[in-house]
Amino acid sequence: MKYIPLSVPHLKGKEKEYVINAIDKEWVSTAGAYITEFEEKTAKYLGVQGTVACQSGTAGLHLALRLSEVSQGDEVLVPTLTFIAAVNPVYYMGAHPVFMDCDHTLTLDGDKLEKFIKTECAWEKKQLINIKTNRQIKAIIVVHVFGNCADMKKIIDIAKKYHLKVIEDATEALGSYFTQGRYQHKFLGTIADFGVYSFNGNKIITTGGGGMLVAKDSEHLKKAKYLSTQAKDDELYYLHHDIGYNYRMTNIQAAIGVAQLEQLEQFIKTKTQNYHLYKTLLADCEAIEILPFSKEIRANYWFYSLLLKTNQHSIEEIIATLENEGIQTRPIWGLIHEQKPYLSEQSYAIEQAIYYKQHIINLPCSSNLSTQEVTYVAEKIKSLLNR
Ligand SMILES: *Cc1c(COP(=O)(O)O)cnc(C)c1O
């Protein structure tokens, strides 16, 4: 068996054809037909009015915070169990994150969020003030971890009540949508004020690097495009009335994106089948559990989480043993409130995130992973658990 990586891109569609076409036409930079095509086709897929393609998911999150009017000294409620790129843009704005716990879905715990607001904050002159820091809370960043959904109903209701903007970090969740409840038929990332997708190399579809912003308000989309292209108020005479960024996606990236989008549903199909295969093969192992996705959604099954239910084997031991068998796995992220740049920021009642960090590893989940490979990984896991 050859080495089985955790998650790698799958570029066997029309990627090469479209990239060569972009090069033949000599449209390789931040303008070109593939960019609009990628934006329009993604919008159509998601059932939204428009999207803005950018250089990365991180750039998309930064733009969303700018448009949420988060300013220097404000606060943003964020999860601690996530990839650090979900939080760093808060610091780019000169604002402060306040770290929240996760629930059993690994996403932001809506009940704890509400408890924090009710017990630690004051509602004064239509502003939500953190009593401890005396700063205004302006927004919530909710991350749909591994393609699973956060409790959007609860979070949106809280946000409405306290006039907070909500940004959905759907960088891992392209393709997941609600099949029931208030948001039935709505894709994750299209529910709140803003949603952000990523096309980094390990995401469900990739453009090498890239991102996409979705917004409720079409004025916000217009402004996002303007800010992502250096805020040009007059393109001929170079007049600028605002500070922008060089965040626009290139035509080469978009060419890959168009080809990848054509295969998204197939990737989801493979990932779904492999997820259920792991689950079946490992069903009789009492020491572990493959974490479920919410029953309220058609998940994209981007990443699979193996939960260790006993302390008989450490995650370090499992990762090292599987690595020796040619299988790459990894622990979930280091918690963000424990990372050096954020040590001085407030965190609220973090418990579950600590548990999950110590008990979860991610299993190989690439969209080109074969049945034989999944079976091999499951066998190796079983034999090490029985040692
Ligand atoms: C990948 C990822 C990002 C950042 O996306 P990039 O395109 O790599 O900038 C942000 N948040 C989460 C949760 C991610 O997984």
Coordinates of C-alpha atoms and ligand atoms in Angstrom, one line a residue:
M1 CA 0.0 0.0 0.0
K2 CA 1.4 3.4 -0.9
Y3 CA 1.5 6.3 1.6
I4 CA -2.0 7.5 2.5
P5 CA -2.0 11.2 3.2
L6 CA -4.7 13.0 5.3
S7 CA -6.2 15.1 2.6
V8 CA -4.9 15.9 -0.8
P9 CA -6.3 17.7 -3.9
H10 CA -7.9 15.7 -6.7
L11 CA -7.4 17.4 -10.1
K12 CA -8.5 14.9 -12.7
G13 CA -11.3 17.0 -14.3
K14 CA -10.9 19.9 -16.7
E15 CA -8.5 21.9 -14.6
K16 CA -5.6 21.6 -17.0
E17 CA -7.8 22.4 -20.1
Y18 CA -9.1 25.6 -18.4
V19 CA -5.7 26.7 -17.1
I20 CA -4.2 26.3 -20.5
N21 CA -7.0 28.2 -22.0
A22 CA -6.4 31.1 -19.6
I23 CA -2.7 31.1 -20.4
D24 CA -3.4 30.9 -24.2
K25 CA -5.6 33.9 -23.9
E26 CA -3.0 35.6 -21.7
W27 CA -5.5 36.4 -19.0
V28 CA -3.6 35.2 -15.9
S29 CA -4.1 38.0 -13.3
T30 CA -6.9 39.6 -11.3
A31 CA -9.3 40.1 -14.3
G32 CA -10.7 37.5 -16.7
A33 CA -13.7 35.5 -17.7
Y34 CA -13.0 32.6 -15.4
I35 CA -13.3 34.8 -12.3
T36 CA -16.8 35.9 -13.2
E37 CA -17.7 32.4 -14.3
F38 CA -16.5 30.9 -11.0
E39 CA -18.3 33.6 -9.0
E40 CA -21.6 33.1 -10.9
K41 CA -21.5 29.3 -10.9
T42 CA -20.8 29.2 -7.2
A43 CA -23.6 31.7 -6.6
K44 CA -25.9 29.5 -8.6
Y45 CA -24.9 26.4 -6.8
L46 CA -25.4 28.1 -3.4
G47 CA -28.7 29.7 -4.5
V48 CA -27.5 33.2 -3.7
Q49 CA -27.5 36.5 -5.7
G50 CA -23.8 36.9 -5.9
T51 CA -20.3 36.1 -4.6
V52 CA -16.9 37.8 -4.5
A53 CA -13.9 35.6 -5.3
C54 CA -10.7 36.5 -3.3
Q55 CA -7.2 35.3 -2.7
S56 CA -8.0 33.1 0.4
G57 CA -10.6 32.3 2.9
T58 CA -8.6 34.4 5.4
A59 CA -8.9 37.4 3.0
G60 CA -12.6 36.8 2.8
L61 CA -13.0 36.8 6.6
H62 CA -11.0 40.0 6.8
L63 CA -13.3 41.6 4.3
A64 CA -16.4 40.4 6.2
L65 CA -15.1 41.9 9.4
R66 CA -14.4 45.2 7.6
L67 CA -18.0 45.2 6.2
S68 CA -19.3 44.3 9.7
E69 CA -17.9 47.6 10.9
V70 CA -15.8 46.0 13.5
S71 CA -13.4 48.7 14.6
Q72 CA -10.2 49.1 16.7
G73 CA -11.0 48.1 20.3
D74 CA -14.2 46.3 19.6
E75 CA -14.8 42.7 20.5
V76 CA -15.8 39.6 18.4
L77 CA -17.0 36.4 19.9
V78 CA -15.1 33.4 18.4
P79 CA -14.7 29.7 19.0
T80 CA -11.4 28.5 20.5
L81 CA -11.6 25.1 18.7
T82 CA -10.8 26.1 15.1
F83 CA -8.0 26.9 12.7
I84 CA -6.3 30.1 13.7
A85 CA -7.1 31.8 10.4
A86 CA -10.7 32.1 11.6
V87 CA -9.5 34.4 14.4
N88 CA -6.5 36.3 13.1
P89 CA -8.5 38.7 11.0
V90 CA -10.0 40.0 14.3
Y91 CA -6.5 41.2 15.2
Y92 CA -6.0 42.6 11.6
M93 CA -8.8 44.9 12.5
G94 CA -7.3 45.9 15.8
A95 CA -10.2 44.3 17.6
H96 CA -10.2 41.6 20.3
P97 CA -11.5 38.1 20.2
V98 CA -13.4 36.6 23.2
F99 CA -13.0 32.8 23.1
M100 CA -16.0 30.5 23.4
D101 CA -16.4 26.8 24.0
C102 CA -17.7 24.2 21.5
D103 CA -20.5 21.6 22.0
H104 CA -20.7 18.0 20.9
T105 CA -20.7 19.0 17.2
L106 CA -17.3 20.7 17.7
T107 CA -18.8 24.0 16.7
L108 CA -19.6 27.1 18.8
D109 CA -21.8 26.3 21.8
G110 CA -24.9 28.4 21.4
D111 CA -26.2 27.9 24.9
K112 CA -22.9 29.0 26.5
L113 CA -22.7 31.9 24.1
E114 CA -26.1 33.0 25.4
K115 CA -25.1 32.4 29.0
F116 CA -22.0 34.6 28.5
I117 CA -24.1 37.4 27.1
K118 CA -26.6 37.2 29.8
T119 CA -24.2 37.0 32.8
E120 CA -21.1 38.8 31.6
C121 CA -22.5 41.5 29.4
A122 CA -24.7 44.6 29.7
W123 CA -27.2 45.9 27.1
E124 CA -26.7 49.7 27.2
K125 CA -28.1 52.1 24.6
K126 CA -28.5 49.3 22.1
Q127 CA -24.9 48.2 22.5
L128 CA -23.7 45.0 23.9
I129 CA -20.9 45.8 26.4
N130 CA -18.6 43.2 27.9
I131 CA -18.6 44.1 31.6
K132 CA -15.1 42.8 32.4
T133 CA -13.4 44.7 29.6
N134 CA -15.9 47.5 29.0
R135 CA -15.6 47.0 25.3
Q136 CA -18.4 46.8 22.8
I137 CA -19.1 43.4 21.2
K138 CA -19.9 43.8 17.5
A139 CA -19.9 40.4 15.9
I140 CA -19.8 36.6 16.1
I141 CA -17.6 34.4 14.0
V142 CA -19.1 30.9 13.8
V143 CA -17.1 28.1 12.2
H144 CA -18.8 25.1 10.6
V145 CA -16.1 22.7 11.7
F146 CA -15.2 19.8 9.3
G147 CA -18.4 20.5 7.3
N148 CA -20.7 20.0 10.3
C149 CA -23.2 22.8 11.2
A150 CA -23.3 25.1 14.2
D151 CA -26.7 25.8 15.9
M152 CA -27.6 28.6 13.5
K153 CA -31.1 29.1 14.7
K154 CA -29.9 29.8 18.3
I155 CA -26.9 32.0 17.1
I156 CA -28.9 34.1 14.7
D157 CA -31.7 34.7 17.3
I158 CA -29.1 35.9 19.8
A159 CA -27.4 38.1 17.2
K160 CA -30.7 39.7 16.2
K161 CA -31.6 40.4 19.8
Y162 CA -28.2 42.1 20.6
H163 CA -27.6 43.7 17.2
L164 CA -24.5 41.6 16.4
K165 CA -23.3 40.8 12.9
V166 CA -22.7 37.1 12.2
I167 CA -20.0 35.8 10.0
E168 CA -20.1 32.1 9.0
D169 CA -16.7 30.6 8.5
A170 CA -17.9 28.0 6.0
T171 CA -14.3 27.4 4.7
E172 CA -14.7 23.7 5.5
A173 CA -18.4 23.4 4.7
L174 CA -18.9 24.1 1.0
G175 CA -21.8 21.8 -0.1
S176 CA -23.3 21.2 3.4
Y177 CA -26.9 22.4 3.5
F178 CA -29.9 22.1 5.9
T179 CA -32.5 19.4 5.0
Q180 CA -35.0 20.4 7.7
G181 CA -35.9 23.2 10.1
R182 CA -35.9 26.9 9.7
Y183 CA -33.0 26.9 7.3
Q184 CA -34.2 24.0 5.1
H185 CA -32.5 24.0 1.7
K186 CA -30.0 26.7 2.8
F187 CA -26.3 26.1 2.3
L188 CA -24.0 26.7 5.3
G189 CA -22.4 30.0 4.6
T190 CA -25.6 31.6 3.2
I191 CA -27.5 32.0 6.4
A192 CA -25.9 34.8 8.3
D193 CA -24.8 38.4 7.3
F194 CA -21.6 37.0 5.7
G195 CA -20.3 33.6 4.7
V196 CA -16.8 32.7 3.6
Y197 CA -15.5 29.7 1.7
S198 CA -11.9 28.5 1.2
F199 CA -10.3 26.8 -1.8
N200 CA -7.0 26.0 -0.1
G201 CA -5.2 22.8 -1.1
N202 CA -6.8 20.7 1.6
K203 CA -10.4 22.0 1.3
I204 CA -13.2 20.0 -0.5
I205 CA -12.5 21.9 -3.8
T206 CA -9.3 23.8 -4.4
T207 CA -7.9 26.6 -6.5
G208 CA -4.4 26.2 -5.1
G209 CA -5.3 29.0 -2.8
G210 CA -8.5 31.1 -2.8
G211 CA -11.6 32.1 -1.1
M212 CA -15.2 33.3 -1.7
L213 CA -17.4 35.8 0.1
V214 CA -21.1 35.7 0.3
A215 CA -23.2 38.5 1.8
K216 CA -26.9 39.0 2.6
D217 CA -26.8 42.6 1.4
S218 CA -25.8 43.2 -2.2
E219 CA -24.3 46.5 -1.3
H220 CA -21.8 44.6 0.9
L221 CA -20.9 42.4 -2.1
K222 CA -20.2 45.5 -4.2
K223 CA -18.1 47.0 -1.4
A224 CA -16.2 43.7 -0.9
K225 CA -15.2 43.7 -4.5
Y226 CA -14.1 47.3 -4.3
L227 CA -12.0 46.7 -1.2
S228 CA -10.5 43.6 -2.7
T229 CA -9.2 45.5 -5.7
Q230 CA -7.4 48.4 -3.9
A231 CA -10.5 50.6 -3.5
K232 CA -10.3 52.3 -6.9
D233 CA -12.8 55.1 -7.2
D234 CA -11.5 56.1 -10.5
E235 CA -9.6 53.4 -12.4
L236 CA -8.1 55.9 -14.9
Y237 CA -6.9 58.6 -12.6
Y238 CA -6.2 56.4 -9.6
L239 CA -8.5 58.0 -7.1
H240 CA -9.0 56.2 -3.8
H241 CA -11.5 57.2 -1.1
D242 CA -10.8 54.2 1.1
I243 CA -8.0 51.8 2.1
G244 CA -8.3 48.6 0.1
Y245 CA -6.4 45.4 -0.3
N246 CA -4.9 43.3 -3.1
Y247 CA -7.3 40.4 -2.3
R248 CA -8.8 39.6 -5.8
M249 CA -8.6 36.0 -7.0
T250 CA -6.6 35.5 -10.2
N251 CA -8.0 34.1 -13.5
I252 CA -5.7 31.1 -13.2
Q253 CA -7.0 30.2 -9.8
A254 CA -10.6 30.7 -11.0
A255 CA -9.9 28.4 -14.0
I256 CA -9.0 25.6 -11.6
G257 CA -12.0 26.6 -9.5
V258 CA -14.5 26.3 -12.3
A259 CA -13.2 22.8 -13.1
Q260 CA -13.3 21.8 -9.4
L261 CA -16.8 23.0 -8.9
E262 CA -18.0 20.7 -11.7
Q263 CA -16.8 17.8 -9.6
L264 CA -17.9 19.0 -6.1
E265 CA -21.0 16.7 -5.9
Q266 CA -18.9 13.7 -7.0
F267 CA -16.3 14.5 -4.3
I268 CA -19.1 14.8 -1.7
K269 CA -20.4 11.4 -2.8
T270 CA -17.0 9.7 -2.4
K271 CA -16.4 11.4 1.0
T272 CA -19.9 10.3 2.2
Q273 CA -19.3 6.7 1.1
N274 CA -15.9 6.5 2.7
Y275 CA -17.3 8.0 5.9
H276 CA -19.9 5.3 6.2
L277 CA -17.4 2.7 5.3
Y278 CA -15.1 3.8 8.2
K279 CA -18.1 3.8 10.4
T280 CA -19.2 0.3 9.5
L281 CA -15.7 -1.2 9.7
L282 CA -15.0 0.4 13.1
A283 CA -18.5 -0.1 14.5
D284 CA -17.4 -2.9 16.9
C285 CA -14.5 -1.0 18.5
E286 CA -15.8 0.2 21.8
A287 CA -12.8 2.4 22.5
I288 CA -13.5 4.7 19.6
E289 CA -16.3 6.5 17.8
I290 CA -16.4 8.1 14.4
L291 CA -18.2 11.4 15.2
P292 CA -21.6 11.9 13.6
F293 CA -22.6 14.9 11.5
S294 CA -25.8 16.7 12.3
K295 CA -29.1 15.0 11.2
E296 CA -30.4 18.4 10.2
I297 CA -28.0 18.6 7.2
R298 CA -26.8 17.0 4.1
A299 CA -23.2 17.2 5.1
N300 CA -20.2 17.5 2.8
Y301 CA -18.3 15.0 5.0
W302 CA -15.1 17.0 4.5
F303 CA -13.1 15.7 7.5
Y304 CA -13.7 12.6 9.6
S305 CA -13.1 12.7 13.4
L306 CA -12.2 9.7 15.4
L307 CA -13.0 10.1 19.0
L308 CA -11.0 8.1 21.5
K309 CA -13.3 7.1 24.4
T310 CA -10.7 5.6 26.7
N311 CA -7.3 6.6 27.8
Q312 CA -5.7 3.2 27.0
H313 CA -4.0 4.7 24.0
S314 CA -2.8 8.3 23.7
I315 CA -3.4 10.2 20.5
E316 CA 0.4 10.7 20.1
E317 CA 0.8 6.9 20.2
I318 CA -1.9 6.3 17.6
I319 CA -0.7 9.0 15.2
A320 CA 2.9 7.6 15.4
T321 CA 1.9 4.0 15.0
L322 CA -0.3 4.8 11.9
E323 CA 2.5 7.0 10.5
N324 CA 4.8 3.9 10.7
E325 CA 2.1 2.0 8.7
G326 CA 2.2 4.7 6.0
I327 CA -1.0 6.5 7.1
Q328 CA -1.1 10.2 7.9
T329 CA -3.5 11.3 10.7
R330 CA -3.4 14.4 12.8
P331 CA -4.7 15.8 16.1
I332 CA -7.4 18.5 16.0
W333 CA -6.0 22.1 16.3
G334 CA -4.2 23.6 19.2
L335 CA -6.9 25.7 21.0
I336 CA -6.6 29.4 19.9
H337 CA -7.0 30.9 23.4
E338 CA -3.8 29.0 24.3
Q339 CA -1.8 30.3 21.4
K340 CA 0.9 32.9 22.2
P341 CA -0.6 35.9 20.4
Y342 CA -3.9 35.5 22.2
L343 CA -2.8 34.7 25.8
S344 CA -4.0 38.0 27.1
E345 CA -7.5 37.8 25.6
Q346 CA -10.6 36.7 27.5
S347 CA -12.0 33.2 27.3
Y348 CA -15.3 32.0 28.7
A349 CA -15.9 28.6 30.4
I350 CA -13.8 26.5 28.0
E351 CA -14.3 22.8 28.9
Q352 CA -15.5 20.7 26.0
A353 CA -12.9 22.1 23.6
I354 CA -10.2 20.9 25.9
Y355 CA -11.7 17.4 26.0
Y356 CA -12.1 17.2 22.2
K357 CA -8.6 18.5 21.6
Q358 CA -7.2 15.7 23.8
H359 CA -9.3 12.9 22.3
I360 CA -9.8 13.5 18.5
I361 CA -7.7 12.6 15.5
N362 CA -8.6 13.2 11.9
L363 CA -8.5 10.2 9.5
P364 CA -7.5 10.2 5.8
C365 CA -10.4 11.6 3.9
S366 CA -9.2 12.7 0.4
S367 CA -11.8 12.7 -2.3
N368 CA -9.7 10.2 -4.3
L369 CA -9.4 7.7 -1.3
S370 CA -10.2 4.2 -2.4
T371 CA -12.3 1.6 -0.7
Q372 CA -9.2 -0.5 -0.3
E373 CA -7.4 2.3 1.4
V374 CA -10.2 3.0 3.8
T375 CA -10.3 -0.7 4.7
Y376 CA -6.5 -0.8 5.2
V377 CA -6.7 2.3 7.5
A378 CA -9.5 0.7 9.5
E379 CA -7.7 -2.6 9.9
K380 CA -4.6 -0.8 11.2
I381 CA -6.6 1.1 13.7
K382 CA -8.3 -2.0 14.9
S383 CA -5.1 -4.0 15.3
L384 CA -3.4 -1.2 17.3
L385 CA -6.4 -0.8 19.6
N386 CA -6.3 -4.5 20.4
R387 CA -2.7 -4.4 21.4
Ligands
LIG1 C1 -8.9 26.8 5.8 C2 -9.5 27.6 6.9 C3 -9.5 29.0 6.9 C4 -8.6 29.8 6.0 O1 -8.8 29.6 4.7 P1 -7.5 30.0 3.7 O2 -8.1 29.9 2.4 O3 -6.5 28.9 3.9 O4 -7.1 31.3 4.1 C5 -10.2 29.6 7.9 N1 -10.9 29.0 8.8 C6 -10.9 27.6 8.9 C7 -11.8 27.0 9.9 C8 -10.3 26.9 7.9 O5 -10.3 25.6 8.0

